[in-house]
PDB file of C-alpha atoms in Angstrom:
ATOM      1  CA  UNK A   1     130.509  15.964   2.477  1.00 96.00           C
ATOM      2  CA  UNK A   2     132.840  14.929   0.188  1.00 96.00           C
ATOM      3  CA  UNK A   3     135.522  12.169   1.452  1.00 97.00           C
ATOM      4  CA  UNK A   4     138.230  10.247   0.366  1.00 97.00           C
ATOM      5  CA  UNK A   5     138.417   6.738   2.491  1.00 97.00           C
ATOM      6  CA  UNK A   6     140.763   3.781   2.404  1.00 96.00           C
ATOM      7  CA  UNK A   7     138.800   0.310   2.069  1.00 96.00           C
ATOM      8  CA  UNK A   8     140.222  -1.663   4.230  1.00 96.00           C
ATOM      9  CA  UNK A   9     139.847   1.028   7.283  1.00 96.00           C
ATOM     10  CA  UNK A  10     136.190   1.935   6.401  1.00 97.00           C
ATOM     11  CA  UNK A  11     135.083  -1.760   6.709  1.00 97.00           C
ATOM     12  CA  UNK A  12     137.063  -2.088   9.718  1.00 96.00           C
ATOM     13  CA  UNK A  13     134.850   1.006  11.663  1.00 96.00           C
ATOM     14  CA  UNK A  14     131.810  -0.259   9.624  1.00 96.00           C
ATOM     15  CA  UNK A  15     132.350  -3.959  11.271  1.00 94.00           C
ATOM     16  CA  UNK A  16     132.340  -2.214  14.541  1.00 94.00           C
ATOM     17  CA  UNK A  17     129.214  -0.381  14.408  1.00 95.00           C
ATOM     18  CA  UNK A  18     126.784  -2.022  12.154  1.00 92.00           C
ATOM     19  CA  UNK A  19     125.991  -4.651  14.854  1.00 89.00           C
ATOM     20  CA  UNK A  20     124.793  -2.143  17.357  1.00 92.00           C
ATOM     21  CA  UNK A  21     122.531  -0.497  14.410  1.00 88.00           C
ATOM     22  CA  UNK A  22     118.771  -1.326  15.035  1.00 74.00           C
ATOM     23  CA  UNK A  23     116.992  -3.987  12.980  1.00 71.00           C
ATOM     24  CA  UNK A  24     113.553  -3.079  14.606  1.00 66.00           C
ATOM     25  CA  UNK A  25     113.328  -0.118  12.135  1.00 53.00           C
ATOM     26  CA  UNK A  26     109.854   0.079  12.183  1.00 55.00           C
ATOM     27  CA  UNK A  27     109.832   2.148  15.558  1.00 69.00           C
ATOM     28  CA  UNK A  28     112.506   4.442  14.315  1.00 82.00           C
ATOM     29  CA  UNK A  29     113.584   3.628  10.454  1.00 85.00           C
ATOM     30  CA  UNK A  30     116.880   6.040  11.308  1.00 91.00           C
ATOM     31  CA  UNK A  31     117.800   3.524  13.578  1.00 92.00           C
ATOM     32  CA  UNK A  32     118.909   1.776  10.980  1.00 93.00           C
ATOM     33  CA  UNK A  33     121.901   3.819   9.569  1.00 95.00           C
ATOM     34  CA  UNK A  34     125.367   4.939   9.802  1.00 96.00           C
ATOM     35  CA  UNK A  35     126.208   8.559  11.207  1.00 97.00           C
ATOM     36  CA  UNK A  36     129.499   9.794   8.938  1.00 97.00           C
ATOM     37  CA  UNK A  37     130.945  13.132  10.731  1.00 97.00           C
ATOM     38  CA  UNK A  38     133.699  14.661   9.452  1.00 96.00           C
ATOM     39  CA  UNK A  39     135.710  16.124  12.345  1.00 91.00           C
ATOM     40  CA  UNK A  40     138.638  19.178  12.029  1.00 85.00           C
ATOM     41  CA  UNK A  41     141.507  16.608  12.387  1.00 87.00           C
ATOM     42  CA  UNK A  42     140.766  14.715   8.940  1.00 92.00           C
ATOM     43  CA  UNK A  43     139.285  12.489  10.869  1.00 95.00           C
ATOM     44  CA  UNK A  44     136.009  10.697  10.141  1.00 97.00           C
ATOM     45  CA  UNK A  45     133.370   9.729  13.441  1.00 96.00           C
ATOM     46  CA  UNK A  46     131.387   6.953  12.347  1.00 97.00           C
ATOM     47  CA  UNK A  47     128.446   5.743  15.106  1.00 97.00           C
ATOM     48  CA  UNK A  48     125.709   3.464  15.373  1.00 95.00           C
ATOM     49  CA  UNK A  49     123.121   3.003  17.863  1.00 94.00           C
ATOM     50  CA  UNK A  50     119.866   1.318  18.595  1.00 91.00           C
ATOM     51  CA  UNK A  51     119.380   3.622  21.450  1.00 91.00           C
ATOM     52  CA  UNK A  52     120.322   0.668  24.723  1.00 93.00           C
ATOM     53  CA  UNK A  53     123.977   0.428  23.106  1.00 95.00           C
ATOM     54  CA  UNK A  54     126.402   3.099  21.185  1.00 96.00           C
ATOM     55  CA  UNK A  55     129.287   2.799  19.295  1.00 97.00           C
ATOM     56  CA  UNK A  56     131.774   5.160  17.987  1.00 96.00           C
ATOM     57  CA  UNK A  57     134.684   5.051  16.304  1.00 97.00           C
ATOM     58  CA  UNK A  58     137.337   7.452  14.144  1.00 96.00           C
ATOM     59  CA  UNK A  59     139.413   6.707  11.175  1.00 96.00           C
ATOM     60  CA  UNK A  60     141.753   8.960   9.041  1.00 95.00           C
ATOM     61  CA  UNK A  61     140.211  10.133   6.134  1.00 96.00           C
ATOM     62  CA  UNK A  62     141.010  12.976   3.508  1.00 96.00           C
ATOM     63  CA  UNK A  63     138.100  15.266   3.599  1.00 96.00           C
ATOM     64  CA  UNK A  64     137.582  17.568   0.798  1.00 96.00           C
ATOM     65  CA  UNK A  65     134.252  19.106   1.970  1.00 96.00           C
ATOM     66  CA  UNK A  66     133.441  18.560   5.647  1.00 96.00           C
ATOM     67  CA  UNK A  67     129.990  17.570   6.426  1.00 96.00           C
ATOM     68  CA  UNK A  68     127.669  14.550   8.105  1.00 96.00           C
ATOM     69  CA  UNK A  69     125.234  12.207   6.814  1.00 97.00           C
ATOM     70  CA  UNK A  70     123.547   8.871   7.610  1.00 97.00           C
ATOM     71  CA  UNK A  71     123.265   5.839   5.511  1.00 96.00           C
ATOM     72  CA  UNK A  72     121.594   2.107   5.844  1.00 95.00           C
ATOM     73  CA  UNK A  73     124.060   0.304   7.843  1.00 95.00           C
ATOM     74  CA  UNK A  74     123.205  -2.794   5.912  1.00 93.00           C
ATOM     75  CA  UNK A  75     123.935  -1.855   2.230  1.00 95.00           C
ATOM     76  CA  UNK A  76     126.152   0.397   3.185  1.00 96.00           C
ATOM     77  CA  UNK A  77     128.601  -2.629   4.876  1.00 95.00           C
ATOM     78  CA  UNK A  78     127.917  -5.035   1.528  1.00 95.00           C
ATOM     79  CA  UNK A  79     128.841  -2.090  -0.745  1.00 96.00           C
ATOM     80  CA  UNK A  80     131.882  -1.603   1.176  1.00 96.00           C
ATOM     81  CA  UNK A  81     132.392  -5.095   1.588  1.00 95.00           C
ATOM     82  CA  UNK A  82     132.574  -5.841  -2.292  1.00 94.00           C
ATOM     83  CA  UNK A  83     134.992  -2.501  -3.717  1.00 95.00           C
ATOM     84  CA  UNK A  84     138.084  -3.271  -4.360  1.00 93.00           C
ATOM     85  CA  UNK A  85     141.343  -2.521  -2.534  1.00 93.00           C
ATOM     86  CA  UNK A  86     142.683   1.158  -2.491  1.00 95.00           C
ATOM     87  CA  UNK A  87     140.908   4.157  -2.029  1.00 96.00           C
ATOM     88  CA  UNK A  88     137.206   5.217  -2.108  1.00 97.00           C
ATOM     89  CA  UNK A  89     135.663   8.633  -2.994  1.00 97.00           C
ATOM     90  CA  UNK A  90     132.159   9.606  -1.068  1.00 97.00           C
ATOM     91  CA  UNK A  91     130.058  12.616  -2.018  1.00 97.00           C
ATOM     92  CA  UNK A  92     126.807  13.997  -0.492  1.00 97.00           C
ATOM     93  CA  UNK A  93     124.560  15.480  -2.463  1.00 95.00           C
ATOM     94  CA  UNK A  94     122.093  18.328  -0.966  1.00 93.00           C
ATOM     95  CA  UNK A  95     119.053  16.067  -1.448  1.00 94.00           C
ATOM     96  CA  UNK A  96     121.126  13.630   0.534  1.00 95.00           C
ATOM     97  CA  UNK A  97     121.842  11.516  -1.999  1.00 97.00           C
ATOM     98  CA  UNK A  98     125.465   9.177  -0.933  1.00 97.00           C
ATOM     99  CA  UNK A  99     127.545   8.716  -3.997  1.00 97.00           C
ATOM    100  CA  UNK A 100     130.448   5.802  -3.895  1.00 97.00           C
ATOM    101  CA  UNK A 101     133.319   5.443  -6.269  1.00 96.00           C
ATOM    102  CA  UNK A 102     136.096   3.264  -6.403  1.00 95.00           C
ATOM    103  CA  UNK A 103     138.312   2.235  -9.646  1.00 89.00           C
ATOM    104  CA  UNK A 104     135.241   1.030 -12.433  1.00 90.00           C
ATOM    105  CA  UNK A 105     132.778   0.540  -9.247  1.00 94.00           C
ATOM    106  CA  UNK A 106     130.187   3.665  -8.648  1.00 96.00           C
ATOM    107  CA  UNK A 107     127.012   2.943  -6.250  1.00 97.00           C
ATOM    108  CA  UNK A 108     124.535   5.330  -5.245  1.00 96.00           C
ATOM    109  CA  UNK A 109     122.140   4.852  -1.900  1.00 96.00           C
ATOM    110  CA  UNK A 110     119.740   7.460  -0.553  1.00 96.00           C
ATOM    111  CA  UNK A 111     120.805   9.169   2.922  1.00 95.00           C
ATOM    112  CA  UNK A 112     119.089  10.665   5.776  1.00 95.00           C
ATOM    113  CA  UNK A 113     120.231  14.032   7.170  1.00 95.00           C
ATOM    114  CA  UNK A 114     121.833  13.887  11.221  1.00 94.00           C
ATOM    115  CA  UNK A 115     119.073  16.248  12.289  1.00 93.00           C
ATOM    116  CA  UNK A 116     116.725  12.902  12.551  1.00 87.00           C
ATOM    117  CA  UNK A 117     119.418  10.793  14.100  1.00 93.00           C
ATOM    118  CA  UNK A 118     119.737  10.002  17.856  1.00 91.00           C
ATOM    119  CA  UNK A 119     121.742  12.542  20.036  1.00 90.00           C
ATOM    120  CA  UNK A 120     124.499  10.533  21.258  1.00 86.00           C
ATOM    121  CA  UNK A 121     125.890  10.074  24.804  1.00 82.00           C
ATOM    122  CA  UNK A 122     128.550  12.902  25.866  1.00 80.00           C
ATOM    123  CA  UNK A 123     130.799  12.399  28.844  1.00 78.00           C
ATOM    124  CA  UNK A 124     132.997  13.739  31.323  1.00 75.00           C
ATOM    125  CA  UNK A 125     136.574  11.564  31.913  1.00 74.00           C
ATOM    126  CA  UNK A 126     136.957  13.355  35.372  1.00 74.00           C
ATOM    127  CA  UNK A 127     135.791  10.186  36.974  1.00 76.00           C
ATOM    128  CA  UNK A 128     137.063   7.686  34.943  1.00 88.00           C
ATOM    129  CA  UNK A 129     138.646   4.763  36.246  1.00 91.00           C
ATOM    130  CA  UNK A 130     141.857   3.090  34.076  1.00 93.00           C
ATOM    131  CA  UNK A 131     142.250  -0.398  33.785  1.00 95.00           C
ATOM    132  CA  UNK A 132     144.077  -2.786  31.379  1.00 96.00           C
ATOM    133  CA  UNK A 133     142.001  -3.741  28.203  1.00 97.00           C
ATOM    134  CA  UNK A 134     143.422  -7.325  28.620  1.00 97.00           C
ATOM    135  CA  UNK A 135     142.002  -7.947  32.263  1.00 97.00           C
ATOM    136  CA  UNK A 136     138.283  -6.678  31.367  1.00 97.00           C
ATOM    137  CA  UNK A 137     138.197  -9.036  27.946  1.00 97.00           C
ATOM    138  CA  UNK A 138     139.297 -12.039  29.860  1.00 97.00           C
ATOM    139  CA  UNK A 139     136.967 -11.594  32.786  1.00 97.00           C
ATOM    140  CA  UNK A 140     133.937 -10.604  30.135  1.00 98.00           C
ATOM    141  CA  UNK A 141     134.892 -13.834  28.698  1.00 97.00           C
ATOM    142  CA  UNK A 142     135.103 -16.077  31.967  1.00 97.00           C
ATOM    143  CA  UNK A 143     131.609 -14.984  32.972  1.00 97.00           C
ATOM    144  CA  UNK A 144     129.675 -14.128  30.243  1.00 97.00           C
ATOM    145  CA  UNK A 145     128.414 -17.845  29.485  1.00 97.00           C
ATOM    146  CA  UNK A 146     126.521 -17.709  32.706  1.00 97.00           C
ATOM    147  CA  UNK A 147     124.414 -14.742  31.549  1.00 97.00           C
ATOM    148  CA  UNK A 148     120.373 -15.357  31.597  1.00 96.00           C
ATOM    149  CA  UNK A 149     118.423 -14.994  28.652  1.00 95.00           C
ATOM    150  CA  UNK A 150     115.442 -15.278  30.823  1.00 94.00           C
ATOM    151  CA  UNK A 151     113.409 -11.605  29.679  1.00 90.00           C
ATOM    152  CA  UNK A 152     111.405 -12.044  33.172  1.00 92.00           C
ATOM    153  CA  UNK A 153     114.162 -12.032  35.270  1.00 92.00           C
ATOM    154  CA  UNK A 154     115.679  -8.964  33.953  1.00 94.00           C
ATOM    155  CA  UNK A 155     118.007  -8.149  36.290  1.00 95.00           C
ATOM    156  CA  UNK A 156     120.045 -11.488  35.498  1.00 97.00           C
ATOM    157  CA  UNK A 157     120.505 -10.086  31.654  1.00 97.00           C
ATOM    158  CA  UNK A 158     124.017  -9.256  31.894  1.00 97.00           C
ATOM    159  CA  UNK A 159     126.831  -9.072  34.154  1.00 98.00           C
ATOM    160  CA  UNK A 160     127.487  -6.722  37.435  1.00 97.00           C
ATOM    161  CA  UNK A 161     130.645  -4.430  37.128  1.00 97.00           C
ATOM    162  CA  UNK A 162     131.548  -3.669  40.943  1.00 95.00           C
ATOM    163  CA  UNK A 163     135.011  -1.636  41.533  1.00 93.00           C
ATOM    164  CA  UNK A 164     136.120  -0.809  45.313  1.00 91.00           C
ATOM    165  CA  UNK A 165     139.472   0.113  45.881  1.00 89.00           C
ATOM    166  CA  UNK A 166     142.099  -1.676  43.844  1.00 91.00           C
ATOM    167  CA  UNK A 167     139.571  -4.575  43.147  1.00 94.00           C
ATOM    168  CA  UNK A 168     137.366  -4.799  39.943  1.00 95.00           C
ATOM    169  CA  UNK A 169     134.526  -7.847  40.505  1.00 96.00           C
ATOM    170  CA  UNK A 170     132.258  -9.854  37.347  1.00 98.00           C
ATOM    171  CA  UNK A 171     129.541 -11.651  38.112  1.00 98.00           C
ATOM    172  CA  UNK A 172     127.000 -13.608  35.911  1.00 97.00           C
ATOM    173  CA  UNK A 173     124.357 -15.716  36.958  1.00 96.00           C
ATOM    174  CA  UNK A 174     120.905 -17.547  35.480  1.00 95.00           C
ATOM    175  CA  UNK A 175     119.652 -18.579  38.581  1.00 91.00           C
ATOM    176  CA  UNK A 176     121.567 -22.429  38.256  1.00 92.00           C
ATOM    177  CA  UNK A 177     124.972 -21.591  37.720  1.00 94.00           C
ATOM    178  CA  UNK A 178     127.450 -18.344  38.729  1.00 96.00           C
ATOM    179  CA  UNK A 179     130.666 -16.912  37.593  1.00 97.00           C
ATOM    180  CA  UNK A 180     132.173 -14.940  39.202  1.00 96.00           C
ATOM    181  CA  UNK A 181     135.954 -13.201  39.278  1.00 97.00           C
ATOM    182  CA  UNK A 182     137.751 -10.845  40.864  1.00 96.00           C
ATOM    183  CA  UNK A 183     140.978  -9.194  40.175  1.00 95.00           C
ATOM    184  CA  UNK A 184     143.584  -6.482  41.674  1.00 94.00           C
ATOM    185  CA  UNK A 185     144.676  -2.952  39.341  1.00 93.00           C
ATOM    186  CA  UNK A 186     145.928  -0.127  39.834  1.00 90.00           C
ATOM    187  CA  UNK A 187     143.338   2.534  40.261  1.00 85.00           C
ATOM    188  CA  UNK A 188     144.453   5.812  40.802  1.00 82.00           C
ATOM    189  CA  UNK A 189     140.172   6.781  40.912  1.00 77.00           C
ATOM    190  CA  UNK A 190     139.241   6.548  44.063  1.00 73.00           C
ATOM    191  CA  UNK A 191     135.179   6.468  44.166  1.00 73.00           C
ATOM    192  CA  UNK A 192     133.486   3.458  43.869  1.00 82.00           C
ATOM    193  CA  UNK A 193     130.800   2.106  41.922  1.00 87.00           C
ATOM    194  CA  UNK A 194     128.565  -0.948  41.105  1.00 92.00           C
ATOM    195  CA  UNK A 195     126.253  -1.805  37.348  1.00 95.00           C
ATOM    196  CA  UNK A 196     124.738  -4.255  35.725  1.00 97.00           C
ATOM    197  CA  UNK A 197     126.023  -4.436  31.951  1.00 97.00           C
ATOM    198  CA  UNK A 198     123.263  -5.666  29.392  1.00 97.00           C
ATOM    199  CA  UNK A 199     124.004  -8.996  27.109  1.00 96.00           C
ATOM    200  CA  UNK A 200     124.347  -7.038  23.979  1.00 95.00           C
ATOM    201  CA  UNK A 201     127.036  -4.589  25.392  1.00 96.00           C
ATOM    202  CA  UNK A 202     128.991  -7.345  27.181  1.00 97.00           C
ATOM    203  CA  UNK A 203     129.327  -9.327  23.397  1.00 96.00           C
ATOM    204  CA  UNK A 204     130.102  -6.284  22.197  1.00 96.00           C
ATOM    205  CA  UNK A 205     132.847  -4.951  24.322  1.00 97.00           C
ATOM    206  CA  UNK A 206     134.502  -8.478  24.077  1.00 97.00           C
ATOM    207  CA  UNK A 207     134.978  -8.009  20.433  1.00 96.00           C
ATOM    208  CA  UNK A 208     135.998  -4.053  20.424  1.00 96.00           C
ATOM    209  CA  UNK A 209     138.517  -4.784  23.456  1.00 96.00           C
ATOM    210  CA  UNK A 210     142.331  -5.909  22.621  1.00 95.00           C
ATOM    211  CA  UNK A 211     144.942  -7.715  24.609  1.00 95.00           C
ATOM    212  CA  UNK A 212     146.898  -4.708  24.792  1.00 95.00           C
ATOM    213  CA  UNK A 213     146.067  -1.014  25.708  1.00 95.00           C
ATOM    214  CA  UNK A 214     144.423   1.027  28.495  1.00 96.00           C
ATOM    215  CA  UNK A 215     140.596   1.491  28.443  1.00 95.00           C
ATOM    216  CA  UNK A 216     138.590   4.741  30.885  1.00 94.00           C
ATOM    217  CA  UNK A 217     135.745   2.860  32.209  1.00 94.00           C
ATOM    218  CA  UNK A 218     133.038   6.005  32.607  1.00 92.00           C
ATOM    219  CA  UNK A 219     130.132   5.374  34.763  1.00 89.00           C
ATOM    220  CA  UNK A 220     126.617   7.849  35.429  1.00 81.00           C
ATOM    221  CA  UNK A 221     123.511   6.888  37.188  1.00 78.00           C
ATOM    222  CA  UNK A 222     122.119   4.797  34.015  1.00 89.00           C
ATOM    223  CA  UNK A 223     125.122   4.232  31.502  1.00 92.00           C
ATOM    224  CA  UNK A 224     128.278   3.504  31.173  1.00 94.00           C
ATOM    225  CA  UNK A 225     131.375   4.536  28.635  1.00 95.00           C
ATOM    226  CA  UNK A 226     133.835   1.937  27.366  1.00 96.00           C
ATOM    227  CA  UNK A 227     136.594   4.666  25.967  1.00 95.00           C
ATOM    228  CA  UNK A 228     139.340   2.730  24.272  1.00 95.00           C
ATOM    229  CA  UNK A 229     141.151   5.471  22.226  1.00 92.00           C
ATOM    230  CA  UNK A 230     139.819   5.534  18.865  1.00 93.00           C
ATOM    231  CA  UNK A 231     136.591   3.557  20.059  1.00 96.00           C
ATOM    232  CA  UNK A 232     134.273   4.121  22.450  1.00 96.00           C
ATOM    233  CA  UNK A 233     130.704   1.848  23.748  1.00 97.00           C
ATOM    234  CA  UNK A 234     127.975   3.307  25.828  1.00 96.00           C
ATOM    235  CA  UNK A 235     125.512   1.105  26.935  1.00 96.00           C
ATOM    236  CA  UNK A 236     122.520   2.338  29.099  1.00 96.00           C
ATOM    237  CA  UNK A 237     122.651  -0.527  32.248  1.00 96.00           C
ATOM    238  CA  UNK A 238     120.275  -2.981  33.803  1.00 96.00           C
ATOM    239  CA  UNK A 239     118.311  -1.258  36.928  1.00 94.00           C
ATOM    240  CA  UNK A 240     117.573  -3.466  39.756  1.00 92.00           C
ATOM    241  CA  UNK A 241     119.095  -5.418  42.608  1.00 92.00           C
ATOM    242  CA  UNK A 242     121.352  -7.989  41.498  1.00 94.00           C
ATOM    243  CA  UNK A 243     121.143 -11.312  43.489  1.00 91.00           C
ATOM    244  CA  UNK A 244     122.993 -11.523  46.930  1.00 90.00           C
ATOM    245  CA  UNK A 245     126.037 -13.581  45.638  1.00 87.00           C
ATOM    246  CA  UNK A 246     128.191 -13.572  48.355  1.00 85.00           C
ATOM    247  CA  UNK A 247     126.061 -15.604  50.028  1.00 81.00           C
ATOM    248  CA  UNK A 248     126.083 -18.365  47.242  1.00 71.00           C
TER     249      UNK A 248
END
């Protein structure tokens, strides 16, 4: 793989995905890496995962040679942060050595092949619910403070999202306080669903969401995907029965 990319674009993308690269590398070391993949549209797809939450984003690059590689998240983030503004050239050798050049700066780090990286979630947008990003961001910010961090009450370690017709509801509780908000939106999809998004996914989603534009929510049996266009967040869902908050 050989690409040229602007420092600011790459640094922004790394900031999004590095947060979910696992720090607990004693279980599966490659989870501490970020996956780089070139696409056919002169785009670079950058992905990170800890098996619970995955984030992928794309950015424009000049592809000299297509390919893929995984690189240590913390190292690549720190290197790109210190590089001067302008164009960066990234080259991957056959032994998975990654060379990074920018102006007079030169770094070399060892990567790992994509083959060992976990397969990221795939989805179909047929059952997607389209909604304003600002609505979801506001509701998550207004409810996430009430999430429980008590691991013995795992079902409370997230935010309940409930969609029925044109209503969307967000609920969080730690057993002592409860946050509840309900909004109306134009729902073109007739399917109803209910899911509990874990706290880490909630925190990362709040960072990714903008106050403008729309997004899609795709719900499946044990995971949810939030498609923001160039960026996607996929999260495993918390299994279990959320308390009957309507009684409160």
